[in-house]
Amino acid sequence: MPCLQSGPEWLAVSGYDDMAARIRRERAFELAGEGQRYWDLRRWNLLEASVKDATDIFGDLMYTRSYQSRHELWPIPLVEMERNLNLEQNPGW
């Protein structure tokens, strides 16, 4: 991205963290409603911090959410474990 450091001040990037934050923000806007947000948060290890209780526009609690570390990995299907006896089930499943 050659033009990031050459041009208006809003194109300047102060470092890795600044660039990562910009990419995260842009992906959140660009891919809204396309089912990619969960995978991005999981890949960036931000899933636990992003799980919050759902509130309505007045701030009233609609339902509570909880985070479990097992949400990071899916279970290995039983048929795969039967085919390969060296497999161990992911933690929490």
Short mmCIF file of N, CA, C and O in Angstrom, two decimals:
data_model
loop_
_atom_site.label_atom_id
_atom_site.label_comp_id
_atom_site.label_asym_id
_atom_site.label_seq_id
_atom_site.Cartn_x
_atom_site.Cartn_y
_atom_site.Cartn_z
N MET A 1 0.85 -1.17 0.00
CA MET A 1 0.00 0.00 0.00
C MET A 1 0.90 1.24 0.00
O MET A 1 1.06 1.90 1.02
N PRO A 2 1.49 1.55 -1.14
CA PRO A 2 2.49 2.60 -1.21
C PRO A 2 2.00 4.00 -0.87
O PRO A 2 2.76 4.82 -0.39
N CYS A 3 0.73 4.30 -1.10
CA CYS A 3 0.26 5.68 -0.89
C CYS A 3 -0.10 5.97 0.56
O CYS A 3 -0.48 7.09 0.88
N LEU A 4 0.04 5.00 1.46
CA LEU A 4 -0.36 5.25 2.85
C LEU A 4 0.47 6.33 3.52
O LEU A 4 -0.05 7.12 4.28
N GLN A 5 1.74 6.38 3.27
CA GLN A 5 2.59 7.35 3.95
C GLN A 5 2.88 8.58 3.09
O GLN A 5 3.67 9.43 3.47
N SER A 6 2.28 8.66 1.91
CA SER A 6 2.54 9.80 1.03
C SER A 6 1.22 10.44 0.63
O SER A 6 0.50 9.93 -0.22
N GLY A 7 0.91 11.53 1.24
CA GLY A 7 -0.33 12.22 0.91
C GLY A 7 -0.92 12.91 2.12
O GLY A 7 -0.20 13.32 3.03
N PRO A 8 -2.25 13.01 2.16
CA PRO A 8 -2.91 13.69 3.27
C PRO A 8 -2.62 13.01 4.61
O PRO A 8 -2.25 11.85 4.67
N GLU A 9 -2.81 13.76 5.66
CA GLU A 9 -2.51 13.25 7.01
C GLU A 9 -3.34 12.03 7.37
O GLU A 9 -2.88 11.14 8.07
N TRP A 10 -4.56 11.92 6.87
CA TRP A 10 -5.41 10.78 7.21
C TRP A 10 -4.90 9.48 6.60
O TRP A 10 -5.34 8.40 6.99
N LEU A 11 -3.94 9.56 5.66
CA LEU A 11 -3.34 8.35 5.09
C LEU A 11 -2.15 7.85 5.91
O LEU A 11 -1.67 6.75 5.69
N ALA A 12 -1.66 8.67 6.84
CA ALA A 12 -0.48 8.29 7.62
C ALA A 12 -0.80 7.13 8.56
O ALA A 12 -1.88 7.05 9.15
N VAL A 13 0.15 6.22 8.68
CA VAL A 13 0.03 5.06 9.58
C VAL A 13 1.20 5.13 10.55
O VAL A 13 2.35 5.21 10.14
N SER A 14 0.91 5.05 11.84
CA SER A 14 1.97 5.20 12.84
C SER A 14 2.66 3.90 13.19
O SER A 14 3.66 3.90 13.88
N GLY A 15 2.14 2.77 12.73
CA GLY A 15 2.79 1.50 13.02
C GLY A 15 1.86 0.33 12.78
O GLY A 15 0.75 0.47 12.24
N TYR A 16 2.31 -0.83 13.20
CA TYR A 16 1.58 -2.07 12.98
C TYR A 16 0.20 -2.03 13.63
O TYR A 16 -0.79 -2.40 13.00
N ASP A 17 0.14 -1.60 14.89
CA ASP A 17 -1.14 -1.59 15.61
C ASP A 17 -2.16 -0.66 14.94
O ASP A 17 -3.34 -0.99 14.85
N ASP A 18 -1.69 0.48 14.47
CA ASP A 18 -2.57 1.43 13.78
C ASP A 18 -3.10 0.82 12.49
O ASP A 18 -4.29 0.92 12.18
N MET A 19 -2.22 0.17 11.75
CA MET A 19 -2.65 -0.45 10.49
C MET A 19 -3.62 -1.60 10.74
O MET A 19 -4.63 -1.74 10.04
N ALA A 20 -3.34 -2.43 11.75
CA ALA A 20 -4.24 -3.54 12.07
C ALA A 20 -5.62 -3.02 12.48
O ALA A 20 -6.64 -3.59 12.08
N ALA A 21 -5.66 -1.95 13.26
CA ALA A 21 -6.94 -1.37 13.67
C ALA A 21 -7.71 -0.84 12.47
O ALA A 21 -8.93 -1.00 12.39
N ARG A 22 -7.00 -0.23 11.52
CA ARG A 22 -7.66 0.27 10.31
C ARG A 22 -8.25 -0.87 9.48
O ARG A 22 -9.35 -0.77 8.95
N ILE A 23 -7.49 -1.94 9.35
CA ILE A 23 -7.97 -3.09 8.58
C ILE A 23 -9.19 -3.71 9.25
O ILE A 23 -10.18 -4.02 8.60
N ARG A 24 -9.14 -3.87 10.58
CA ARG A 24 -10.28 -4.42 11.31
C ARG A 24 -11.52 -3.56 11.12
O ARG A 24 -12.62 -4.06 10.89
N ARG A 25 -11.35 -2.26 11.24
CA ARG A 25 -12.47 -1.33 11.09
C ARG A 25 -13.04 -1.39 9.68
O ARG A 25 -14.26 -1.44 9.48
N GLU A 26 -12.16 -1.39 8.69
CA GLU A 26 -12.61 -1.43 7.29
C GLU A 26 -13.35 -2.72 6.98
O GLU A 26 -14.39 -2.71 6.32
N ARG A 27 -12.85 -3.85 7.46
CA ARG A 27 -13.52 -5.13 7.23
C ARG A 27 -14.89 -5.16 7.91
O ARG A 27 -15.84 -5.73 7.38
N ALA A 28 -15.00 -4.54 9.09
CA ALA A 28 -16.28 -4.50 9.79
C ALA A 28 -17.32 -3.74 8.96
O ALA A 28 -18.48 -4.15 8.86
N PHE A 29 -16.91 -2.63 8.35
CA PHE A 29 -17.83 -1.85 7.52
C PHE A 29 -18.09 -2.54 6.18
O PHE A 29 -19.22 -2.65 5.73
N GLU A 30 -17.03 -2.97 5.54
CA GLU A 30 -17.13 -3.52 4.18
C GLU A 30 -17.91 -4.83 4.14
O GLU A 30 -18.65 -5.08 3.19
N LEU A 31 -17.74 -5.67 5.15
CA LEU A 31 -18.35 -6.99 5.12
C LEU A 31 -19.54 -7.12 6.07
O LEU A 31 -19.94 -8.22 6.42
N ALA A 32 -20.11 -6.01 6.48
CA ALA A 32 -21.26 -6.04 7.39
C ALA A 32 -22.39 -6.85 6.78
O ALA A 32 -22.75 -6.68 5.63
N GLY A 33 -22.94 -7.77 7.55
CA GLY A 33 -24.06 -8.57 7.10
C GLY A 33 -23.69 -9.73 6.19
O GLY A 33 -24.57 -10.40 5.67
N GLU A 34 -22.40 -9.98 5.98
CA GLU A 34 -21.98 -11.06 5.09
C GLU A 34 -21.47 -12.29 5.83
O GLU A 34 -20.96 -13.22 5.21
N GLY A 35 -21.58 -12.30 7.15
CA GLY A 35 -21.20 -13.48 7.91
C GLY A 35 -19.71 -13.68 8.10
O GLY A 35 -19.27 -14.79 8.39
N GLN A 36 -18.92 -12.64 7.95
CA GLN A 36 -17.47 -12.77 8.08
C GLN A 36 -16.95 -12.30 9.43
O GLN A 36 -15.82 -12.61 9.81
N ARG A 37 -17.73 -11.55 10.16
CA ARG A 37 -17.26 -10.91 11.40
C ARG A 37 -16.78 -11.92 12.43
O ARG A 37 -15.74 -11.74 13.05
N TYR A 38 -17.53 -12.98 12.64
CA TYR A 38 -17.15 -14.00 13.62
C TYR A 38 -15.77 -14.56 13.31
O TYR A 38 -14.93 -14.70 14.18
N TRP A 39 -15.54 -14.87 12.04
CA TRP A 39 -14.26 -15.49 11.65
C TRP A 39 -13.11 -14.50 11.80
O TRP A 39 -12.01 -14.89 12.20
N ASP A 40 -13.35 -13.23 11.49
CA ASP A 40 -12.32 -12.22 11.70
C ASP A 40 -11.97 -12.10 13.17
O ASP A 40 -10.80 -12.09 13.55
N LEU A 41 -12.98 -12.00 14.03
CA LEU A 41 -12.74 -11.86 15.47
C LEU A 41 -12.02 -13.08 16.02
O LEU A 41 -11.12 -12.95 16.87
N ARG A 42 -12.36 -14.23 15.55
CA ARG A 42 -11.70 -15.45 16.00
C ARG A 42 -10.25 -15.48 15.55
O ARG A 42 -9.35 -15.78 16.33
N ARG A 43 -9.99 -15.13 14.30
CA ARG A 43 -8.63 -15.13 13.76
C ARG A 43 -7.74 -14.12 14.49
O ARG A 43 -6.57 -14.37 14.72
N TRP A 44 -8.30 -12.99 14.86
CA TRP A 44 -7.53 -11.93 15.52
C TRP A 44 -7.52 -12.07 17.04
O TRP A 44 -7.04 -11.18 17.74
N ASN A 45 -8.04 -13.17 17.57
CA ASN A 45 -8.12 -13.41 19.02
C ASN A 45 -8.87 -12.30 19.75
O ASN A 45 -8.49 -11.90 20.85
N LEU A 46 -9.92 -11.79 19.14
CA LEU A 46 -10.75 -10.75 19.74
C LEU A 46 -12.16 -11.25 20.06
O LEU A 46 -13.01 -10.47 20.47
N LEU A 47 -12.39 -12.52 19.87
CA LEU A 47 -13.74 -13.05 20.06
C LEU A 47 -14.22 -12.90 21.50
O LEU A 47 -15.33 -12.43 21.75
N GLU A 48 -13.38 -13.25 22.45
CA GLU A 48 -13.79 -13.18 23.85
C GLU A 48 -14.12 -11.75 24.27
O GLU A 48 -15.12 -11.50 24.95
N ALA A 49 -13.31 -10.79 23.82
CA ALA A 49 -13.54 -9.39 24.19
C ALA A 49 -14.77 -8.82 23.50
O ALA A 49 -15.37 -7.85 23.99
N SER A 50 -15.19 -9.40 22.39
CA SER A 50 -16.31 -8.84 21.63
C SER A 50 -17.66 -9.40 22.04
O SER A 50 -18.69 -8.85 21.66
N VAL A 51 -17.68 -10.49 22.79
CA VAL A 51 -18.95 -11.09 23.20
C VAL A 51 -19.54 -10.24 24.33
O VAL A 51 -18.99 -10.16 25.41
N LYS A 52 -20.65 -9.59 24.02
CA LYS A 52 -21.30 -8.71 25.00
C LYS A 52 -22.78 -9.02 25.03
O LYS A 52 -23.34 -9.56 24.08
N ASP A 53 -23.41 -8.66 26.12
CA ASP A 53 -24.86 -8.82 26.22
C ASP A 53 -25.54 -7.93 25.19
O ASP A 53 -25.08 -6.83 24.89
N ALA A 54 -26.64 -8.40 24.65
CA ALA A 54 -27.37 -7.65 23.63
C ALA A 54 -28.37 -6.71 24.30
O ALA A 54 -29.16 -7.12 25.14
N THR A 55 -28.31 -5.45 23.89
CA THR A 55 -29.25 -4.45 24.41
C THR A 55 -30.01 -3.82 23.25
O THR A 55 -29.54 -3.81 22.12
N ASP A 56 -31.16 -3.27 23.56
CA ASP A 56 -31.92 -2.58 22.53
C ASP A 56 -31.46 -1.13 22.43
O ASP A 56 -30.52 -0.72 23.10
N ILE A 57 -32.15 -0.33 21.62
CA ILE A 57 -31.71 1.05 21.40
C ILE A 57 -31.84 1.92 22.65
O ILE A 57 -31.25 3.00 22.71
N PHE A 58 -32.59 1.47 23.64
CA PHE A 58 -32.74 2.21 24.88
C PHE A 58 -31.74 1.77 25.95
O PHE A 58 -31.71 2.31 27.04
N GLY A 59 -30.94 0.75 25.63
CA GLY A 59 -29.97 0.24 26.59
C GLY A 59 -30.51 -0.84 27.49
O GLY A 59 -29.83 -1.28 28.41
N ASP A 60 -31.75 -1.26 27.26
CA ASP A 60 -32.35 -2.33 28.07
C ASP A 60 -31.84 -3.68 27.59
O ASP A 60 -31.74 -3.94 26.39
N LEU A 61 -31.56 -4.55 28.54
CA LEU A 61 -31.03 -5.87 28.22
C LEU A 61 -32.07 -6.72 27.50
O LEU A 61 -33.19 -6.87 27.97
N MET A 62 -31.70 -7.25 26.33
CA MET A 62 -32.60 -8.14 25.59
C MET A 62 -32.26 -9.59 25.92
O MET A 62 -33.14 -10.39 26.15
N TYR A 63 -30.98 -9.95 25.89
CA TYR A 63 -30.54 -11.29 26.29
C TYR A 63 -29.06 -11.26 26.61
O TYR A 63 -28.35 -10.35 26.21
N THR A 64 -28.63 -12.22 27.39
CA THR A 64 -27.22 -12.28 27.79
C THR A 64 -26.48 -13.28 26.90
O THR A 64 -27.05 -14.26 26.44
N ARG A 65 -25.25 -12.98 26.69
CA ARG A 65 -24.38 -13.87 25.94
C ARG A 65 -23.25 -14.29 26.85
O ARG A 65 -22.86 -13.56 27.75
N SER A 66 -22.71 -15.46 26.58
CA SER A 66 -21.55 -15.89 27.35
C SER A 66 -20.49 -16.42 26.40
O SER A 66 -20.80 -16.90 25.31
N TYR A 67 -19.27 -16.29 26.81
CA TYR A 67 -18.14 -16.79 26.02
C TYR A 67 -17.59 -18.04 26.68
O TYR A 67 -17.44 -18.08 27.90
N GLN A 68 -17.32 -19.03 25.88
CA GLN A 68 -16.64 -20.23 26.36
C GLN A 68 -15.48 -20.48 25.42
O GLN A 68 -15.61 -20.28 24.20
N SER A 69 -14.36 -20.93 25.95
CA SER A 69 -13.19 -21.14 25.10
C SER A 69 -13.46 -22.18 24.02
O SER A 69 -12.82 -22.16 22.97
N ARG A 70 -14.43 -23.05 24.23
CA ARG A 70 -14.74 -24.04 23.21
C ARG A 70 -15.36 -23.42 21.96
O ARG A 70 -15.41 -24.04 20.91
N HIS A 71 -15.79 -22.16 22.06
CA HIS A 71 -16.32 -21.47 20.89
C HIS A 71 -15.23 -21.19 19.86
O HIS A 71 -15.53 -20.87 18.72
N GLU A 72 -13.98 -21.29 20.26
CA GLU A 72 -12.86 -21.03 19.35
C GLU A 72 -12.66 -22.19 18.37
O GLU A 72 -12.14 -21.98 17.28
N LEU A 73 -12.98 -23.41 18.78
CA LEU A 73 -12.77 -24.59 17.94
C LEU A 73 -14.06 -25.39 17.83
O LEU A 73 -14.81 -25.49 18.79
N TRP A 74 -14.28 -25.97 16.68
CA TRP A 74 -15.43 -26.85 16.52
C TRP A 74 -15.05 -28.26 16.93
O TRP A 74 -13.88 -28.63 16.94
N PRO A 75 -16.04 -29.08 17.26
CA PRO A 75 -15.73 -30.47 17.59
C PRO A 75 -15.32 -31.24 16.34
O PRO A 75 -15.76 -30.94 15.23
N ILE A 76 -14.46 -32.22 16.54
CA ILE A 76 -14.09 -33.10 15.45
C ILE A 76 -15.22 -34.12 15.30
O ILE A 76 -15.62 -34.75 16.28
N PRO A 77 -15.73 -34.31 14.09
CA PRO A 77 -16.84 -35.26 13.90
C PRO A 77 -16.46 -36.67 14.34
O PRO A 77 -15.32 -37.12 14.16
N LEU A 78 -17.42 -37.38 14.92
CA LEU A 78 -17.18 -38.72 15.41
C LEU A 78 -16.68 -39.66 14.32
O LEU A 78 -15.79 -40.48 14.55
N VAL A 79 -17.22 -39.52 13.11
CA VAL A 79 -16.80 -40.40 12.03
C VAL A 79 -15.31 -40.21 11.72
O VAL A 79 -14.61 -41.18 11.40
N GLU A 80 -14.79 -38.99 11.85
CA GLU A 80 -13.37 -38.75 11.62
C GLU A 80 -12.53 -39.35 12.73
O GLU A 80 -11.43 -39.87 12.48
N MET A 81 -13.03 -39.29 13.94
CA MET A 81 -12.29 -39.88 15.07
C MET A 81 -12.28 -41.40 14.97
O MET A 81 -11.31 -42.04 15.39
N GLU A 82 -13.34 -41.98 14.43
CA GLU A 82 -13.37 -43.43 14.24
C GLU A 82 -12.41 -43.86 13.13
O GLU A 82 -11.82 -44.93 13.20
N ARG A 83 -12.26 -43.04 12.12
CA ARG A 83 -11.35 -43.34 11.01
C ARG A 83 -9.89 -43.21 11.42
O ARG A 83 -9.03 -43.92 10.91
N ASN A 84 -9.60 -42.26 12.28
CA ASN A 84 -8.22 -42.01 12.70
C ASN A 84 -8.16 -42.05 14.23
O ASN A 84 -8.54 -41.10 14.90
N LEU A 85 -7.67 -43.13 14.77
CA LEU A 85 -7.64 -43.32 16.23
C LEU A 85 -6.61 -42.43 16.92
O LEU A 85 -6.60 -42.33 18.15
N ASN A 86 -5.75 -41.76 16.15
CA ASN A 86 -4.76 -40.86 16.75
C ASN A 86 -5.32 -39.47 17.04
O ASN A 86 -4.66 -38.67 17.70
N LEU A 87 -6.51 -39.19 16.58
CA LEU A 87 -7.12 -37.90 16.83
C LEU A 87 -7.62 -37.79 18.26
O LEU A 87 -8.10 -38.76 18.83
N GLU A 88 -7.50 -36.59 18.83
CA GLU A 88 -8.06 -36.29 20.14
C GLU A 88 -9.10 -35.19 19.96
O GLU A 88 -8.86 -34.24 19.23
N GLN A 89 -10.22 -35.33 20.62
CA GLN A 89 -11.29 -34.35 20.52
C GLN A 89 -10.80 -32.99 21.04
O GLN A 89 -10.04 -32.91 21.99
N ASN A 90 -11.25 -31.94 20.39
CA ASN A 90 -10.90 -30.58 20.83
C ASN A 90 -11.41 -30.36 22.25
O ASN A 90 -12.46 -30.88 22.64
N PRO A 91 -10.69 -29.54 23.03
CA PRO A 91 -11.08 -29.30 24.43
C PRO A 91 -12.52 -28.75 24.55
O PRO A 91 -12.91 -27.89 23.77
N GLY A 92 -13.25 -29.25 25.51
CA GLY A 92 -14.59 -28.76 25.78
C GLY A 92 -15.69 -29.48 25.02
O GLY A 92 -16.86 -29.20 25.23
N TRP A 93 -15.34 -30.39 24.14
CA TRP A 93 -16.37 -31.10 23.35
C TRP A 93 -16.43 -32.55 23.75
O TRP A 93 -15.67 -33.25 24.06
#
